[in-house]
Every structure is written in structure tokens, then in C-alpha cells.
CSV table of C-alpha atoms in Angstrom, one decimal:
chain,number,residue,atom,x,y,z
A,1,UNK,CA,-29.7,2.9,-2.9
A,2,UNK,CA,-26.5,5.0,-3.0
A,3,UNK,CA,-24.2,3.6,-0.3
A,4,UNK,CA,-20.9,5.2,0.9
A,5,UNK,CA,-18.6,3.0,2.9
A,6,UNK,CA,-16.1,5.3,4.6
A,7,UNK,CA,-12.6,4.5,5.8
A,8,UNK,CA,-12.7,1.1,4.0
A,9,UNK,CA,-9.7,0.1,1.8
A,10,UNK,CA,-10.7,-3.6,1.8
A,11,UNK,CA,-13.9,-3.3,-0.2
A,12,UNK,CA,-15.6,-6.0,1.9
A,13,UNK,CA,-18.7,-4.0,2.9
A,14,UNK,CA,-18.8,-2.1,-0.4
A,15,UNK,CA,-18.8,-5.4,-2.4
A,16,UNK,CA,-21.6,-6.9,-0.1
A,17,UNK,CA,-23.8,-4.0,-1.0
A,18,UNK,CA,-22.9,-4.2,-4.7
A,19,UNK,CA,-23.8,-7.9,-4.6
A,20,UNK,CA,-27.2,-6.9,-3.1
A,21,UNK,CA,-27.8,-4.6,-6.1
A,22,UNK,CA,-26.8,-1.2,-4.7
A,23,UNK,CA,-24.7,1.6,-6.0
A,24,UNK,CA,-22.0,1.3,-3.4
A,25,UNK,CA,-18.6,3.1,-3.1
A,26,UNK,CA,-15.8,2.8,-0.7
A,27,UNK,CA,-13.7,5.8,0.3
A,28,UNK,CA,-10.4,5.8,2.1
A,29,UNK,CA,-7.1,7.6,2.1
A,30,UNK,CA,-5.6,4.3,1.0
A,31,UNK,CA,-6.1,2.7,-2.4
A,32,UNK,CA,-8.6,-0.2,-2.4
A,33,UNK,CA,-7.3,-3.7,-2.2
A,34,UNK,CA,-10.0,-5.1,-4.5
A,35,UNK,CA,-11.0,-3.5,-7.9
A,36,UNK,CA,-14.3,-1.8,-7.6
A,37,UNK,CA,-15.9,1.7,-7.1
A,38,UNK,CA,-13.5,3.5,-4.8
A,39,UNK,CA,-12.7,7.1,-4.0
A,40,UNK,CA,-9.2,7.5,-2.7
A,41,UNK,CA,-9.3,10.7,-0.5
A,42,UNK,CA,-10.9,12.4,2.4
A,43,UNK,CA,-14.3,11.0,3.4
A,44,UNK,CA,-15.4,14.5,4.7
A,45,UNK,CA,-15.1,15.9,1.2
A,46,UNK,CA,-17.7,13.6,-0.3
A,47,UNK,CA,-20.4,13.3,2.4
A,48,UNK,CA,-22.5,15.9,0.7
A,49,UNK,CA,-22.8,14.0,-2.6
A,50,UNK,CA,-26.3,12.7,-2.1
A,51,UNK,CA,-25.8,9.3,-0.3
A,52,UNK,CA,-28.7,7.4,1.1
A,53,UNK,CA,-26.7,5.3,3.6
A,54,UNK,CA,-23.2,5.6,5.0
A,55,UNK,CA,-21.3,2.9,6.9
A,56,UNK,CA,-18.1,4.3,8.3
A,57,UNK,CA,-15.1,2.7,10.0
A,58,UNK,CA,-13.1,5.7,11.3
A,59,UNK,CA,-9.6,5.1,12.7
A,60,UNK,CA,-9.9,3.8,16.2
A,61,UNK,CA,-6.3,3.9,17.5
A,62,UNK,CA,-6.8,6.9,19.8
A,63,UNK,CA,-10.5,6.2,20.6
A,64,UNK,CA,-10.6,2.5,21.5
A,65,UNK,CA,-10.4,1.3,25.1
A,66,UNK,CA,-7.4,-1.0,24.3
A,67,UNK,CA,-5.2,2.1,23.6
A,68,UNK,CA,-6.2,4.3,26.5
A,69,UNK,CA,-3.0,3.6,28.4
A,70,UNK,CA,-1.0,5.4,25.8
A,71,UNK,CA,-2.9,8.7,26.0
A,72,UNK,CA,-0.9,10.0,29.0
A,73,UNK,CA,2.3,7.9,28.6
A,74,UNK,CA,2.9,9.4,25.1
A,75,UNK,CA,0.8,12.6,25.5
A,76,UNK,CA,-1.6,11.8,22.7
A,77,UNK,CA,-4.5,13.8,24.0
A,78,UNK,CA,-4.6,16.1,21.0
A,79,UNK,CA,-4.6,13.1,18.6
A,80,UNK,CA,-7.5,11.7,20.6
A,81,UNK,CA,-9.4,15.0,20.3
A,82,UNK,CA,-8.8,15.1,16.6
A,83,UNK,CA,-10.0,11.5,16.2
A,84,UNK,CA,-13.2,12.3,18.1
A,85,UNK,CA,-13.8,15.4,15.9
A,86,UNK,CA,-13.5,13.3,12.8
A,87,UNK,CA,-15.9,10.7,14.3
A,88,UNK,CA,-18.4,13.5,15.1
A,89,UNK,CA,-18.2,15.0,11.7
A,90,UNK,CA,-19.1,11.6,10.2
A,91,UNK,CA,-21.9,11.1,12.7
A,92,UNK,CA,-23.3,14.5,11.9
A,93,UNK,CA,-23.1,14.0,8.1
A,94,UNK,CA,-26.1,15.1,6.1
A,95,UNK,CA,-27.0,11.4,5.2
A,96,UNK,CA,-30.3,10.0,6.3
A,97,UNK,CA,-29.0,6.5,7.5
A,98,UNK,CA,-25.6,6.2,9.2
A,99,UNK,CA,-23.7,3.4,10.9
A,100,UNK,CA,-20.3,4.1,12.5
A,101,UNK,CA,-18.4,1.0,13.5
A,102,UNK,CA,-15.6,1.1,16.1
A,103,UNK,CA,-14.3,-0.9,19.0
A,104,UNK,CA,-15.4,-0.2,22.5
A,105,UNK,CA,-14.3,3.4,23.2
A,106,UNK,CA,-12.5,4.5,26.4
A,107,UNK,CA,-14.3,7.0,28.7
A,108,UNK,CA,-12.4,10.0,27.5
A,109,UNK,CA,-13.4,9.5,23.9
A,110,UNK,CA,-17.0,8.6,24.9
A,111,UNK,CA,-17.1,12.0,26.7
A,112,UNK,CA,-15.8,13.8,23.6
A,113,UNK,CA,-18.2,12.0,21.3
A,114,UNK,CA,-21.1,12.6,23.7
A,115,UNK,CA,-23.1,9.7,22.5
A,116,UNK,CA,-22.9,6.1,23.6
A,117,UNK,CA,-22.9,3.4,20.9
A,118,UNK,CA,-26.3,1.9,20.0
A,119,UNK,CA,-25.3,-1.8,19.8
A,120,UNK,CA,-22.4,-4.2,20.3
A,121,UNK,CA,-22.0,-7.0,17.9
A,122,UNK,CA,-19.6,-10.0,17.7
A,123,UNK,CA,-18.3,-11.9,14.7
A,124,UNK,CA,-19.6,-15.2,16.2
A,125,UNK,CA,-23.1,-13.8,15.8
A,126,UNK,CA,-22.6,-13.7,12.0
A,127,UNK,CA,-20.9,-17.0,11.2
A,128,UNK,CA,-17.3,-16.5,12.3
A,129,UNK,CA,-15.9,-18.3,15.3
A,130,UNK,CA,-14.2,-15.4,16.8
A,131,UNK,CA,-14.6,-12.6,19.4
A,132,UNK,CA,-14.1,-9.0,18.6
A,133,UNK,CA,-16.6,-6.7,20.3
A,134,UNK,CA,-17.6,-4.1,17.8
A,135,UNK,CA,-19.8,-1.1,18.6
A,136,UNK,CA,-22.3,0.4,16.2
A,137,UNK,CA,-23.6,4.0,16.4
A,138,UNK,CA,-26.8,3.9,14.4
A,139,UNK,CA,-28.8,6.8,12.9
A,140,UNK,CA,-32.2,5.9,11.4
A,141,UNK,CA,-31.1,2.2,11.2
A,142,UNK,CA,-32.5,-0.7,13.1
A,143,UNK,CA,-30.2,-2.9,15.2
A,144,UNK,CA,-28.3,-5.5,13.2
A,145,UNK,CA,-29.9,-8.9,13.8
A,146,UNK,CA,-27.5,-11.9,14.2
A,147,UNK,CA,-27.7,-14.2,11.2
A,148,UNK,CA,-25.6,-17.3,12.2
A,149,UNK,CA,-24.5,-17.8,15.8
A,150,UNK,CA,-21.5,-20.2,15.9
A,151,UNK,CA,-19.4,-21.9,18.5
A,152,UNK,CA,-15.6,-21.9,18.7
A,153,UNK,CA,-15.2,-18.4,20.0
A,154,UNK,CA,-11.5,-17.5,20.0
A,155,UNK,CA,-9.6,-14.2,20.2
A,156,UNK,CA,-7.7,-14.5,17.0
A,157,UNK,CA,-7.8,-10.8,16.3
A,158,UNK,CA,-6.5,-9.9,19.7
A,159,UNK,CA,-3.7,-12.5,19.6
A,160,UNK,CA,-2.3,-11.4,16.2
A,161,UNK,CA,1.5,-11.0,16.4
A,162,UNK,CA,3.1,-7.6,16.0
A,163,UNK,CA,4.0,-6.6,12.6
A,164,UNK,CA,3.7,-3.8,10.0
A,165,UNK,CA,0.3,-4.9,8.7
A,166,UNK,CA,-1.3,-5.9,12.0
A,167,UNK,CA,-3.4,-2.7,12.0
A,168,UNK,CA,-4.7,-3.5,8.5
A,169,UNK,CA,-5.6,-7.1,9.4
A,170,UNK,CA,-7.3,-6.0,12.7
A,171,UNK,CA,-9.4,-3.4,10.9
A,172,UNK,CA,-11.0,-5.8,8.3
A,173,UNK,CA,-14.8,-6.3,8.5
A,174,UNK,CA,-15.9,-9.9,8.7
A,175,UNK,CA,-17.7,-11.0,5.6
A,176,UNK,CA,-20.8,-12.3,7.6
A,177,UNK,CA,-21.2,-8.8,9.2
A,178,UNK,CA,-20.9,-7.1,5.8
A,179,UNK,CA,-23.5,-9.5,4.3
A,180,UNK,CA,-25.9,-8.8,7.2
A,181,UNK,CA,-25.5,-5.1,6.8
A,182,UNK,CA,-26.2,-5.4,3.1
A,183,UNK,CA,-29.2,-7.7,3.4
A,184,UNK,CA,-30.8,-6.0,6.4
A,185,UNK,CA,-30.1,-2.3,5.9
A,186,UNK,CA,-30.1,-2.5,2.1
A,187,UNK,CA,-33.7,-3.7,2.2
A,188,UNK,CA,-34.9,-0.5,4.0
């Protein structure tokens, strides 16, 4: 299966699909952290290249509920609208199977997107003792089934200290979630 992992610089999901035997590529405006098939550029420029499955992680800064307070304080409405347009362009891509992953959106973004998420998952459902509610918008894909429910649920991601790389660390996909995607959706 040809798999496109959009807005992923880490290579975590890409490599999980490669390990499962698929032709998987990551795409991001950033260079990849790990060697492997990666397209550095605009995701929207390659969505027409015959992919069977796309898993995308579009930027969430202006869409997620945790940042809603800044929309009015900093007049970021136009940025939110642009983020939602990008999100919709991914959701409407001519790819048969699509998963878009993002945190819980605020009501303004949800109105712009016009479609509620299909599922909410947590890292603790996939072998990681942490909480980080993650929404999945699914197109022609089944719900992701938990693979390893664990105890010790802490908010490590939420409690990360400020710093220049905080956004990068917060955006990483947990390995257990990536492996579940590859094993469950790669078998379709």
C-alpha cells in the first residue's frame, strides 16, 4: 500500500508503516529527523500522486481548544480560518482512506471544519502511561482499536516546560499509536 504521512517530520508513523511492509513516505515543510523516505515541501502539492492511505497531522495551534483564548486577545481569526482551510483541503484529498489527527478543536474551528471528529484516542490505550486526548477524523477507515491499556496516566505532555522546542515535542506521535495504525489500517 502507498501511504502518505502528512505534516510529519519525526518519521514515527512513516517508519511504522515501512516496518509493516508498506511504501510509506512522510511529508513536511521541515526536514525529517530520521533518515527515510521524506518529501520536504507542501503536502497539498503531492496529494494527487496516487496514495492509498493518508494519515495527516496538520498544525493545530489555531484550531485546538487549548489555544482558543488567543484568538480574540491577539486577533488571530484569519490564521484560524487559514488553518481550517488547510485542514479541509487535506480531508477532501482524492485519497480513498484518510485519517486526520489533531487535538480537541474549539467550537469556532469545529464550525469552520463542519465535521466533528470520528474518534478520540489516548496514549494510555496504546501502551504509554500518559494522557493526551487526540481526535481522529476518519474517511473509509475503521475506529482504531486500543492495543495495550496501561495504568499510570500522567499529563506529561501538558506539563512540558516552555522552550523553543516545546511545540515539536508536543506534536510527536506516540510509538504505540503509530504501530496500531500500521497494523490495523495497513491490513485493510
